[in-house]
Coordinates of N, CA and C in Angstrom, one line a residue:
M18 N 0.7 -1.0 0.5 CA -0.5 0.0 -0.1 C 0.9 1.1 -0.1
I19 N 0.9 1.3 -0.9 CA 0.8 3.7 -1.1 C 0.2 4.6 -0.6
Q20 N 0.3 5.2 0.6 CA -0.4 5.8 1.3 C -0.4 7.1 0.5
K21 N -1.9 7.5 0.7 CA -1.9 9.1 0.4 C -1.5 10.2 0.8
N22 N -1.1 11.5 0.5 CA -0.9 12.4 1.8 C -1.8 12.7 2.9
L23 N -1.9 12.6 3.8 CA -2.6 12.7 5.1 C -2.4 14.7 5.7
S24 N -1.2 16.2 4.4 CA -1.9 16.9 3.9 C -2.7 17.2 3.9
K25 N -3.2 16.7 2.3 CA -3.4 17.4 1.4 C -4.7 16.5 0.7
P26 N -6.0 17.2 0.5 CA -7.3 16.7 0.5 C -7.0 15.9 -0.9
S27 N -8.3 14.7 -0.9 CA -7.8 13.9 -2.4 C -9.7 13.9 -2.5
I28 N -8.9 13.7 -3.6 CA -10.6 13.4 -4.6 C -10.5 12.6 -5.9
D29 N -12.0 12.2 -5.5 CA -12.3 11.7 -5.5 C -13.2 11.6 -7.5
P30 N -11.9 11.0 -8.7 CA -12.6 11.4 -9.2 C -13.8 11.0 -9.7
R31 N -14.7 10.1 -9.3 CA -15.7 9.8 -10.3 C -16.7 11.0 -10.3
E32 N -16.9 12.1 -8.4 CA -17.2 12.4 -8.3 C -16.6 13.8 -9.4
V33 N -15.7 14.3 -9.0 CA -15.0 14.6 -11.1 C -16.1 15.1 -12.2
L34 N -15.5 13.4 -12.1 CA -16.1 13.6 -13.5 C -17.6 13.3 -13.6
E35 N -18.5 13.7 -13.0 CA -20.4 13.8 -12.8 C -20.2 15.7 -12.8
R36 N -19.6 15.8 -12.6 CA -19.3 17.5 -11.3 C -19.1 17.7 -12.7
E37 N -17.9 18.0 -13.6 CA -17.3 18.7 -14.5 C -16.2 17.9 -15.7
G38 N -17.6 17.1 -15.8 CA -17.1 15.8 -17.6 C -15.7 15.8 -17.3
I39 N -15.9 15.2 -19.4 CA -14.1 14.4 -19.2 C -13.1 15.4 -19.2
D40 N -13.1 16.4 -19.7 CA -11.2 17.1 -19.5 C -11.8 17.6 -18.3
A41 N -12.1 17.3 -17.7 CA -11.3 17.8 -16.0 C -10.6 16.9 -15.3
L42 N -11.4 15.2 -16.3 CA -10.7 14.5 -15.3 C -9.3 14.4 -16.3
A43 N -9.2 14.2 -17.2 CA -8.2 14.6 -18.2 C -6.9 15.5 -17.7
E44 N -8.2 17.2 -17.3 CA -7.2 18.3 -16.5 C -6.7 17.7 -14.9
L45 N -7.1 16.3 -14.5 CA -7.0 15.9 -12.5 C -5.4 15.0 -13.4
L46 N -5.2 14.7 -14.8 CA -3.6 13.5 -14.8 C -2.9 14.5 -15.3
T47 N -3.3 15.6 -15.9 CA -2.0 16.6 -16.2 C -1.6 17.2 -15.1
D48 N -1.8 17.5 -14.6 CA -1.5 18.3 -13.1 C -0.5 17.1 -12.4
A49 N -0.9 15.2 -13.3 CA 0.2 14.7 -13.3 C 1.2 14.7 -13.4
R50 N 1.5 15.2 -14.5 CA 2.6 16.0 -15.6 C 2.5 14.1 -16.1
Y51 N 0.9 13.6 -16.1 CA 0.3 12.6 -17.4 C -0.2 13.4 -18.5
I52 N -0.1 13.2 -19.9 CA -1.1 13.4 -21.3 C -1.9 12.0 -21.8
I53 N -2.7 12.2 -21.9 CA -3.8 11.0 -21.7 C -4.3 10.7 -22.8
Q54 N -4.1 9.3 -23.5 CA -5.0 8.9 -24.8 C -6.0 9.6 -25.1
R55 N -6.7 10.4 -25.8 CA -8.5 10.5 -25.7 C -8.7 9.1 -26.2
R56 N -8.7 8.1 -26.5 CA -9.4 6.8 -26.0 C -9.6 6.1 -24.7
A57 N -7.9 7.0 -24.5 CA -7.9 5.8 -23.4 C -9.3 6.5 -22.3
L58 N -8.9 8.2 -22.4 CA -9.5 8.8 -21.7 C -11.1 8.9 -21.2
I59 N -11.1 7.9 -22.6 CA -12.9 8.6 -22.3 C -13.4 6.7 -22.3
D60 N -12.1 5.2 -22.1 CA -12.3 4.4 -21.4 C -12.3 4.2 -20.3
L61 N -11.6 5.3 -19.5 CA -11.2 5.4 -18.1 C -12.7 6.1 -17.6
A62 N -13.6 6.8 -19.0 CA -14.8 7.8 -17.9 C -15.3 6.5 -17.6
H63 N -16.3 5.8 -19.0 CA -16.8 4.5 -18.6 C -15.9 3.4 -17.6
A64 N -15.2 3.3 -17.6 CA -14.6 2.7 -15.7 C -15.1 2.9 -14.6
L65 N -14.5 4.0 -15.3 CA -14.8 5.5 -13.1 C -16.7 6.0 -13.4
R66 N -17.3 5.1 -14.5 CA -19.0 5.7 -14.5 C -19.4 4.4 -13.5
S67 N -19.4 3.6 -14.6 CA -19.3 1.2 -13.6 C -20.1 1.3 -12.7
P68 N -18.5 1.2 -11.2 CA -17.4 0.5 -11.7 C -16.8 0.1 -12.0
K69 N -17.0 -1.0 -13.1 CA -15.8 -2.0 -13.8 C -14.7 -1.9 -13.2
P70 N -14.0 -2.8 -12.9 CA -12.4 -2.6 -13.6 C -11.8 -2.4 -15.5
L71 N -10.9 -1.8 -15.3 CA -10.5 -1.0 -16.8 C -9.0 -2.1 -16.7
L72 N -9.5 -3.1 -17.5 CA -8.4 -2.7 -18.6 C -7.7 -3.1 -19.6
I73 N -6.0 -2.1 -18.8 CA -5.5 -1.6 -20.3 C -4.5 -2.2 -20.9
E74 N -4.4 -2.5 -22.1 CA -3.4 -3.0 -23.1 C -2.4 -2.3 -23.9
G75 N -1.0 -2.8 -24.5 CA -0.8 -2.3 -25.0 C 0.6 -3.1 -24.3
P76 N 1.3 -2.0 -25.5 CA 3.2 -2.7 -25.8 C 3.2 -2.0 -24.7
R77 N 5.2 -3.2 -24.4 CA 5.9 -2.9 -23.4 C 6.0 -1.1 -23.8
G78 N 5.9 -0.2 -22.6 CA 6.2 1.2 -22.1 C 5.6 2.7 -23.2
G79 N 4.2 2.5 -23.2 CA 3.1 3.2 -23.8 C 2.7 4.3 -22.7
G80 N 3.4 3.6 -21.4 CA 2.8 5.2 -20.2 C 1.3 3.9 -19.9
K81 N 1.0 3.0 -19.9 CA 0.2 2.1 -18.6 C 0.1 1.9 -17.3
T82 N 1.1 1.7 -17.1 CA 1.9 2.2 -15.5 C 1.2 3.1 -15.0
A83 N 2.5 4.3 -16.1 CA 2.5 5.9 -15.0 C 1.3 6.1 -15.7
L84 N -0.6 5.5 -16.3 CA -1.4 6.2 -16.0 C -1.8 5.8 -14.8
A85 N -2.5 4.7 -14.8 CA -2.7 4.1 -13.4 C -1.8 5.6 -11.8
E86 N -0.7 5.2 -11.7 CA -0.1 5.9 -10.7 C -0.4 7.4 -11.5
S87 N -0.1 7.6 -11.9 CA -0.7 9.4 -12.0 C -2.0 9.6 -11.9
L88 N -2.9 8.8 -12.2 CA -3.6 8.6 -11.2 C -4.3 8.8 -10.1
A89 N -3.4 7.8 -9.7 CA -3.6 8.5 -7.7 C -2.9 9.2 -7.1
Q90 N -1.9 9.5 -7.9 CA -1.4 10.6 -7.1 C -1.6 12.5 -8.3
G91 N -2.2 12.5 -8.8 CA -3.4 13.6 -8.9 C -4.7 13.7 -8.3
C92 N -5.0 12.7 -8.3 CA -6.2 12.7 -7.2 C -5.8 12.9 -4.6
N93 N -4.9 12.6 -5.4 CA -3.3 12.3 -3.9 C -5.5 10.9 -3.2
L94 N -5.0 10.1 -3.8 CA -5.3 9.0 -2.5 C -4.5 7.7 -2.6
T95 N -5.6 6.4 -1.8 CA -4.1 5.3 -1.4 C -3.9 3.9 -2.1
S96 N -3.4 4.3 -3.3 CA -3.2 3.4 -4.0 C -2.6 2.5 -3.5
F97 N -2.9 0.2 -3.7 CA -2.9 -0.8 -3.8 C -2.1 -1.3 -5.1
Y98 N -1.1 -2.1 -4.6 CA 0.2 -2.5 -6.6 C 0.6 -4.3 -6.3
L99 N 0.3 -4.8 -7.3 CA 0.4 -6.4 -7.0 C 0.8 -6.2 -8.4
Q100 N 2.2 -6.8 -8.6 CA 2.4 -7.6 -10.0 C 2.5 -8.9 -9.9
G101 N 1.9 -8.7 -10.6 CA 1.6 -10.2 -12.1 C 2.9 -10.9 -11.7
M102 N 2.7 -11.8 -11.5 CA 3.7 -13.1 -11.0 C 3.4 -14.4 -10.9
D103 N 4.9 -15.6 -11.5 CA 3.7 -17.4 -11.5 C 3.8 -17.4 -10.0
D104 N 4.8 -17.1 -8.6 CA 4.5 -17.2 -7.3 C 3.4 -17.0 -6.7
L105 N 3.0 -16.4 -7.0 CA 2.4 -15.2 -6.2 C 2.0 -15.7 -5.4
T106 N 0.5 -16.4 -4.3 CA 0.1 -16.9 -4.0 C -1.8 -16.1 -3.3
M107 N -2.7 -16.9 -2.6 CA -3.6 -15.9 -1.6 C -3.1 -15.7 -0.6
A108 N -2.5 -15.3 0.1 CA -1.7 -14.6 0.8 C -1.2 -13.8 0.1
D109 N -0.3 -13.7 -1.4 CA -0.1 -11.8 -1.6 C -1.6 -11.2 -2.4
V110 N -2.5 -12.1 -2.8 CA -3.8 -11.4 -3.4 C -5.3 -11.5 -2.6
L111 N -5.5 -12.7 -0.8 CA -6.0 -12.0 -0.9 C -6.4 -12.2 1.0
Y112 N -5.9 -12.9 0.7 CA -5.9 -13.0 2.9 C -4.6 -14.0 3.3
S113 N -3.9 -14.5 4.4 CA -4.1 -15.7 5.3 C -3.7 -15.4 6.6
W114 N -4.2 -16.0 7.7 CA -3.9 -16.4 8.7 C -2.5 -16.5 10.2
D115 N -2.4 -15.3 10.6 CA -1.1 -15.5 11.7 C -1.3 -16.0 12.7
R116 N -0.8 -17.9 12.4 CA -0.8 -18.5 12.4 C 0.2 -19.1 14.2
E117 N 1.3 -18.5 13.9 CA 2.0 -18.3 14.8 C 1.1 -17.7 16.1
A118 N 0.6 -16.4 16.4 CA 0.4 -15.5 17.0 C -1.7 -15.6 17.6
Q119 N -2.9 -16.5 16.6 CA -3.8 -17.9 17.1 C -2.1 -18.9 17.6
T120 N -1.8 -19.9 17.2 CA -1.3 -20.2 18.8 C -0.9 -19.8 19.7
Q121 N 0.2 -18.6 20.1 CA 0.2 -18.3 20.7 C -1.2 -18.0 21.4
M122 N -2.6 -17.4 20.6 CA -3.6 -16.8 21.9 C -4.6 -18.1 22.9
V123 N -4.6 -19.2 21.6 CA -4.6 -20.4 22.6 C -4.0 -20.4 23.9
R124 N -2.9 -20.7 23.8 CA -2.0 -21.5 24.7 C -2.3 -20.4 26.2
Q125 N -1.9 -18.8 26.2 CA -2.2 -18.3 26.6 C -3.5 -17.9 27.5
E126 N -5.3 -18.6 26.0 CA -6.5 -18.8 27.0 C -6.5 -19.7 27.5
L127 N -5.9 -21.4 27.7 CA -5.7 -22.4 28.3 C -5.4 -22.1 29.5
A128 N -3.9 -21.1 29.6 CA -3.9 -21.1 30.7 C -4.1 -20.4 31.7
A129 N -5.0 -19.1 30.7 CA -6.0 -19.1 31.3 C -6.9 -19.3 32.2
G130 N -7.8 -20.4 32.1 CA -9.2 -20.9 32.7 C -9.1 -21.6 31.6
S131 N -9.4 -20.7 30.2 CA -10.8 -21.1 29.8 C -10.7 -23.2 29.0
S132 N -11.4 -23.2 28.2 CA -12.2 -23.8 27.5 C -11.5 -24.4 25.9
L133 N -11.3 -25.9 26.1 CA -10.3 -25.9 24.3 C -10.9 -25.8 22.9
L134 N -12.2 -25.6 24.0 CA -13.5 -25.2 22.7 C -13.5 -23.6 23.0
E135 N -13.2 -22.7 23.4 CA -13.3 -21.2 23.8 C -12.4 -21.0 23.2
A136 N -11.6 -20.9 23.0 CA -9.8 -21.0 23.5 C -10.2 -20.7 21.5
Q137 N -10.8 -21.9 20.6 CA -10.7 -22.2 20.0 C -11.1 -20.7 18.4
A138 N -12.5 -20.8 19.3 CA -13.4 -19.9 19.1 C -12.6 -18.1 18.5
K139 N -11.9 -18.3 19.9 CA -11.2 -16.7 19.7 C -10.5 -16.9 18.7
Q140 N -10.3 -18.2 17.8 CA -8.8 -17.1 16.6 C -9.2 -17.0 15.8
F141 N -10.5 -17.0 15.0 CA -10.5 -16.3 13.6 C -10.7 -14.8 13.5
S142 N -10.8 -14.0 14.3 CA -11.5 -13.1 14.7 C -10.1 -12.3 13.9
R143 N -10.7 -10.7 13.5 CA -10.7 -10.1 12.8 C -9.3 -9.6 12.9
E144 N -8.2 -9.7 14.3 CA -7.2 -10.0 14.7 C -5.7 -10.2 13.8
Y145 N -6.5 -11.1 14.0 CA -4.9 -12.5 13.2 C -6.0 -12.5 12.1
L146 N -5.9 -12.0 10.8 CA -6.4 -11.6 9.8 C -5.5 -10.6 9.0
I147 N -4.4 -11.7 8.1 CA -3.9 -10.6 7.4 C -4.7 -10.3 6.0
L148 N -4.7 -9.3 4.7 CA -5.3 -8.9 4.3 C -4.3 -9.2 2.8
G149 N -4.4 -10.0 1.9 CA -3.4 -9.6 0.8 C -3.8 -8.2 -0.2
E150 N -2.7 -7.9 -0.6 CA -2.8 -7.0 -1.5 C -4.8 -6.4 -2.2
A151 N -5.1 -6.7 -3.0 CA -5.9 -7.1 -3.5 C -7.7 -6.7 -2.8
L152 N -8.1 -7.7 -2.0 CA -8.5 -7.6 -0.8 C -9.1 -6.8 0.2
A153 N -6.9 -6.1 0.9 CA -7.3 -5.0 1.1 C -7.6 -3.8 0.6
S154 N -7.9 -3.7 -0.9 CA -7.9 -1.8 -1.2 C -9.1 -2.3 -1.0
F155 N -10.1 -3.4 -1.4 CA -11.8 -3.3 -1.2 C -12.2 -3.1 0.3
N156 N -11.1 -3.2 1.5 CA -11.2 -3.8 2.7 C -11.5 -2.0 3.0
Y157 N -10.1 -1.5 2.8 CA -10.3 0.2 1.9 C -11.5 0.9 2.5
A158 N -11.9 0.4 0.7 CA -12.8 1.0 0.3 C -13.7 1.3 1.0
D159 N -14.6 0.2 2.1 CA -16.1 0.0 3.4 C -15.5 0.7 4.0
M160 N -13.7 1.7 4.6 CA -13.5 1.7 5.7 C -13.1 3.2 5.7
Y161 N -13.5 4.0 4.5 CA -13.3 5.6 3.9 C -13.8 5.7 3.2
F162 N -14.1 7.4 2.9 CA -14.3 7.8 2.2 C -14.3 8.3 1.2
D163 N -13.0 7.5 0.7 CA -12.0 8.1 -0.8 C -12.1 7.2 -1.1
P164 N -11.8 6.6 -2.5 CA -11.6 5.1 -3.3 C -10.0 5.3 -3.1
P165 N -9.2 4.1 -2.8 CA -8.4 3.7 -3.1 C -8.4 3.6 -4.7
V166 N -6.7 2.9 -5.2 CA -6.4 2.6 -6.6 C -5.8 1.2 -7.0
L167 N -6.6 0.5 -6.9 CA -5.4 -0.4 -6.9 C -5.3 -1.1 -8.5
I168 N -4.1 -0.9 -8.4 CA -3.1 -1.3 -9.6 C -2.9 -3.1 -9.7
L169 N -3.2 -4.0 -10.9 CA -2.7 -5.1 -11.1 C -2.0 -5.0 -12.2
D170 N -0.3 -4.8 -12.4 CA 0.0 -4.9 -13.8 C 0.7 -6.1 -13.6
E171 N 0.7 -5.7 -14.8 CA 1.5 -7.5 -15.9 C 0.8 -8.5 -15.4
A172 N -1.0 -8.0 -15.6 CA -2.0 -9.0 -15.8 C -1.6 -10.0 -16.4
D173 N -1.3 -10.5 -17.7 CA -1.4 -11.7 -18.1 C -0.7 -11.9 -17.9
K174 N 0.5 -12.1 -16.4 CA 1.2 -13.4 -16.1 C 1.2 -14.0 -14.8
L175 N -0.5 -14.0 -14.4 CA -1.8 -14.0 -13.5 C -1.6 -15.5 -13.4
T176 N -1.5 -16.8 -12.5 CA -1.6 -18.2 -13.1 C -2.7 -17.8 -13.4
E177 N -4.1 -19.2 -13.4 CA -4.9 -19.0 -14.0 C -5.7 -19.4 -12.0
K178 N -5.1 -20.5 -11.7 CA -5.2 -19.9 -10.3 C -5.6 -18.7 -9.8
I179 N -4.9 -17.8 -9.3 CA -4.8 -16.2 -9.4 C -6.3 -15.0 -9.8
E180 N -6.4 -15.1 -11.3 CA -7.4 -15.5 -11.9 C -8.5 -15.7 -10.9
D181 N -8.6 -17.1 -10.2 CA -9.9 -17.0 -10.9 C -10.9 -16.8 -9.2
M182 N -9.3 -16.4 -8.4 CA -9.4 -16.3 -7.3 C -9.5 -14.5 -7.0
L183 N -9.4 -14.1 -8.0 CA -9.7 -12.3 -8.5 C -11.5 -12.4 -8.2
L184 N -11.4 -13.2 -9.3 CA -13.2 -13.2 -10.3 C -14.5 -12.4 -8.9
Q185 N -14.4 -13.0 -7.2 CA -15.4 -13.2 -6.9 C -15.2 -11.6 -6.2
L186 N -13.8 -11.2 -6.0 CA -13.9 -9.7 -5.6 C -14.0 -8.6 -6.7
L187 N -13.1 -9.4 -8.4 CA -13.6 -8.3 -8.7 C -15.1 -7.8 -9.4
G188 N -15.7 -8.9 -9.4 CA -17.4 -9.3 -9.8 C -18.1 -8.7 -8.7
R189 N -18.3 -9.0 -7.4 CA -19.2 -9.3 -6.4 C -18.3 -7.4 -5.6
G190 N -16.7 -7.1 -5.0 CA -16.9 -6.2 -4.5 C -16.3 -6.9 -3.0
C191 N -16.3 -8.2 -1.8 CA -15.6 -8.4 -1.6 C -15.3 -9.9 -1.5
A192 N -14.6 -10.5 -0.7 CA -14.9 -12.2 -0.7 C -14.5 -13.1 0.5
H193 N -14.8 -14.2 0.1 CA -16.0 -15.2 1.4 C -14.2 -15.9 2.4
V194 N -15.0 -15.6 3.1 CA -13.1 -15.7 4.2 C -13.7 -17.4 5.3
P195 N -13.8 -17.9 4.5 CA -13.8 -19.1 5.9 C -13.7 -19.1 7.4
R196 N -14.7 -19.3 8.2 CA -14.7 -19.0 9.4 C -14.6 -17.9 9.8
F197 N -14.6 -16.5 9.0 CA -14.8 -14.9 9.8 C -16.3 -14.8 9.0
G198 N -16.5 -14.6 7.5 CA -17.1 -13.9 6.5 C -16.9 -13.2 6.0
N199 N -17.5 -12.3 5.1 CA -17.3 -11.8 4.0 C -16.3 -10.6 3.8
V200 N -15.5 -9.6 3.8 CA -14.8 -8.6 3.4 C -14.5 -8.5 2.4
G201 N -14.9 -6.6 2.4 CA -15.0 -6.1 0.5 C -16.1 -6.0 1.6
V202 N -16.0 -4.5 0.4 CA -17.2 -3.7 0.2 C -18.6 -3.8 -1.2
S203 N -19.5 -3.3 -0.6 CA -21.1 -4.1 -1.1 C -21.6 -3.2 -1.7
D204 N -20.9 -2.4 -1.7 CA -21.1 -1.1 -2.2 C -20.9 -0.8 -3.5
R205 N -21.4 -0.9 -4.9 CA -20.6 -0.8 -6.0 C -19.7 1.0 -6.2
S206 N -20.7 2.0 -5.8 CA -19.9 2.5 -5.8 C -19.1 3.0 -5.1
R207 N -19.2 2.3 -4.0 CA -17.9 2.6 -3.5 C -17.1 2.0 -3.4
W208 N -16.4 0.9 -4.8 CA -15.1 0.1 -4.6 C -14.3 0.8 -5.2
P209 N -12.8 -0.1 -4.5 CA -12.2 0.9 -5.8 C -12.1 1.2 -6.6
I210 N -11.4 1.5 -7.4 CA -10.7 2.5 -8.9 C -9.5 1.3 -9.0
V211 N -10.4 0.2 -9.3 CA -9.1 -1.1 -9.8 C -8.8 -1.1 -11.6
I212 N -7.8 -1.0 -11.9 CA -6.5 -0.7 -13.0 C -5.8 -2.0 -13.5
L213 N -6.5 -2.9 -14.6 CA -6.0 -3.7 -14.3 C -4.5 -4.1 -16.2
L214 N -3.4 -4.4 -15.9 CA -2.6 -3.6 -16.8 C -1.8 -5.0 -17.4
S215 N -1.8 -4.6 -19.0 CA -1.4 -6.2 -19.1 C -0.1 -6.2 -20.8
N216 N 0.1 -6.2 -21.3 CA 1.9 -6.1 -22.0 C 1.1 -7.1 -23.4
D217 N -0.1 -6.8 -24.3 CA -0.2 -7.2 -25.7 C -0.7 -8.2 -25.1
I218 N -0.9 -9.6 -25.1 CA -1.3 -10.5 -24.8 C -2.5 -11.0 -24.4
R219 N -3.7 -9.9 -24.3 CA -4.8 -10.0 -24.5 C -5.8 -11.9 -24.0
H220 N -4.8 -12.4 -25.4 CA -5.5 -14.1 -25.3 C -5.5 -14.8 -24.4
D221 N -4.1 -14.4 -23.5 CA -3.9 -15.0 -22.5 C -4.8 -15.1 -20.8
L222 N -5.8 -13.7 -20.7 CA -6.1 -13.6 -20.4 C -7.4 -14.4 -20.3
S223 N -8.5 -15.1 -19.0 CA -9.5 -16.4 -19.0 C -10.6 -15.6 -19.2
S224 N -11.4 -15.6 -20.2 CA -12.5 -15.0 -20.4 C -14.0 -14.9 -18.8
P225 N -14.3 -15.6 -18.6 CA -14.3 -15.2 -16.3 C -13.5 -13.1 -16.3
L226 N -12.7 -13.4 -16.3 CA -11.5 -11.9 -16.3 C -12.0 -11.3 -16.6
R227 N -12.0 -11.0 -17.5 CA -12.2 -10.2 -18.6 C -14.0 -9.6 -18.9
S228 N -14.3 -10.7 -18.5 CA -15.5 -10.3 -18.5 C -16.3 -9.7 -17.4
R229 N -15.2 -9.5 -16.2 CA -15.0 -8.4 -15.5 C -15.2 -7.3 -15.6
C230 N -14.4 -6.6 -17.1 CA -13.4 -5.3 -17.1 C -13.6 -4.5 -17.8
L231 N -13.9 -3.6 -18.2 CA -13.6 -2.8 -19.4 C -12.6 -2.5 -20.1
Y232 N -12.3 -2.0 -21.3 CA -11.1 -2.8 -21.9 C -11.0 -1.4 -22.3
T233 N -9.7 -0.9 -22.6 CA -8.9 0.1 -23.5 C -7.1 -0.6 -23.5
W234 N -7.3 0.1 -25.3 CA -5.7 -0.6 -25.5 C -5.5 1.2 -26.3
L235 N -3.9 1.0 -25.1 CA -3.1 2.3 -25.7 C -1.9 2.2 -25.8
D236 N -1.8 2.7 -26.7 CA -1.1 2.5 -28.4 C 0.1 3.2 -27.7
P237 N 1.2 3.5 -28.4 CA 2.6 4.1 -28.2 C 2.5 5.5 -28.3
P238 N 3.2 6.5 -27.7 CA 2.3 7.9 -27.9 C 3.1 8.4 -29.8
T239 N 2.9 9.3 -30.3 CA 3.2 9.9 -31.9 C 3.8 10.9 -31.0
P240 N 5.4 10.7 -32.4 CA 6.1 12.5 -31.7 C 5.6 13.4 -31.5
R241 N 4.1 14.2 -31.7 CA 3.6 14.3 -31.5 C 3.2 14.9 -29.9
E242 N 2.3 13.3 -29.7 CA 2.5 13.1 -28.4 C 3.5 13.4 -27.4
E243 N 4.3 12.9 -28.2 CA 5.5 12.5 -27.1 C 6.3 14.2 -26.6
V244 N 5.2 14.8 -28.0 CA 6.3 16.0 -27.0 C 5.2 16.5 -26.3
R245 N 4.2 16.8 -26.2 CA 3.5 17.0 -25.3 C 3.9 16.3 -23.8
I246 N 3.6 15.0 -24.1 CA 4.6 14.3 -23.0 C 5.8 15.0 -21.9
L247 N 6.7 15.5 -23.4 CA 7.9 15.6 -22.5 C 8.2 17.1 -22.6
H248 N 6.8 17.8 -22.8 CA 6.7 19.9 -21.8 C 6.3 20.1 -21.1
A249 N 5.3 18.5 -20.5 CA 4.3 18.3 -19.3 C 5.9 18.5 -17.7
R250 N 6.1 17.2 -19.1 CA 7.9 16.9 -17.2 C 8.9 17.5 -17.5
A251 N 8.9 17.7 -18.3 CA 10.3 19.4 -18.3 C 9.5 20.7 -18.7
P252 N 8.9 21.1 -18.3 CA 8.2 22.5 -19.0 C 9.4 23.7 -18.7
M253 N 10.1 23.8 -18.3 CA 11.1 24.5 -18.8 C 12.4 24.6 -19.8
A254 N 12.1 23.2 -20.0 CA 13.3 22.7 -21.1 C 12.7 24.1 -22.7
S255 N 13.8 24.8 -23.3 CA 12.9 25.2 -24.8 C 12.2 24.2 -25.5
R256 N 11.0 24.7 -26.8 CA 10.5 24.0 -27.8 C 11.8 23.6 -28.8
N257 N 12.6 24.1 -29.1 CA 13.6 23.2 -29.7 C 13.8 22.3 -29.3
L258 N 14.4 21.6 -28.0 CA 15.0 21.0 -26.4 C 13.8 20.2 -27.0
V259 N 12.8 20.3 -26.6 CA 12.4 19.3 -26.5 C 12.4 18.4 -28.8
G260 N 12.1 19.1 -29.6 CA 11.6 18.7 -30.9 C 12.6 18.0 -31.0
A261 N 14.2 18.2 -30.4 CA 15.0 18.1 -30.9 C 15.5 15.6 -29.8
V262 N 15.1 15.9 -28.7 CA 14.8 14.7 -28.2 C 14.0 14.0 -28.8
T263 N 13.1 14.1 -28.5 CA 11.9 13.8 -29.5 C 12.0 13.2 -31.2

């Protein structure tokens, strides 16, 4: 989790989009020095209104990760980040239990005179539940007013097992934890802003996962767009220098 700047106000991009329109949304990204392509902007707006996850695909270096990060930065929102890789586990994505602390608690309860059943009944309480990055973002959304941003980077590297773990969360806004209950947020208007990023390998993502997302393609910037990007990142540079670098 990357905590927002607590000394600054947060901006809900969904409210900005509703009140001021799509150009105001683009301005938020521009303030974070990100120049978004018009097609991607329209698709991002659709995702924010839905509010479904947005799957962004395109070749490496096109600005996919920067788009997600700039949205969080420009709006001063807490972000959660999950990197797609082969060895991701349920603990990384959804949850795990602090087994050592649970065992210690049971021993202390027994030593204090509690029965084994009474001690075991306290094992699966919230204080021993460790949330993975994806489920933690939905839990955060349930606890706080401003929506977090959940970034699933290189989603095409997720295994089928991990994709299956995400289906209930991305479809219903919560995940069921056995012996504890549901964790997440049922109100769709309060869901995190979920952005999945993929490097042009769309066919490797399962149909159930794709069906939960809206989709956009991010082309590499044209030379004209590169000039605008460089100018946004280095506003003090001369036009001649920016043009020569491009």
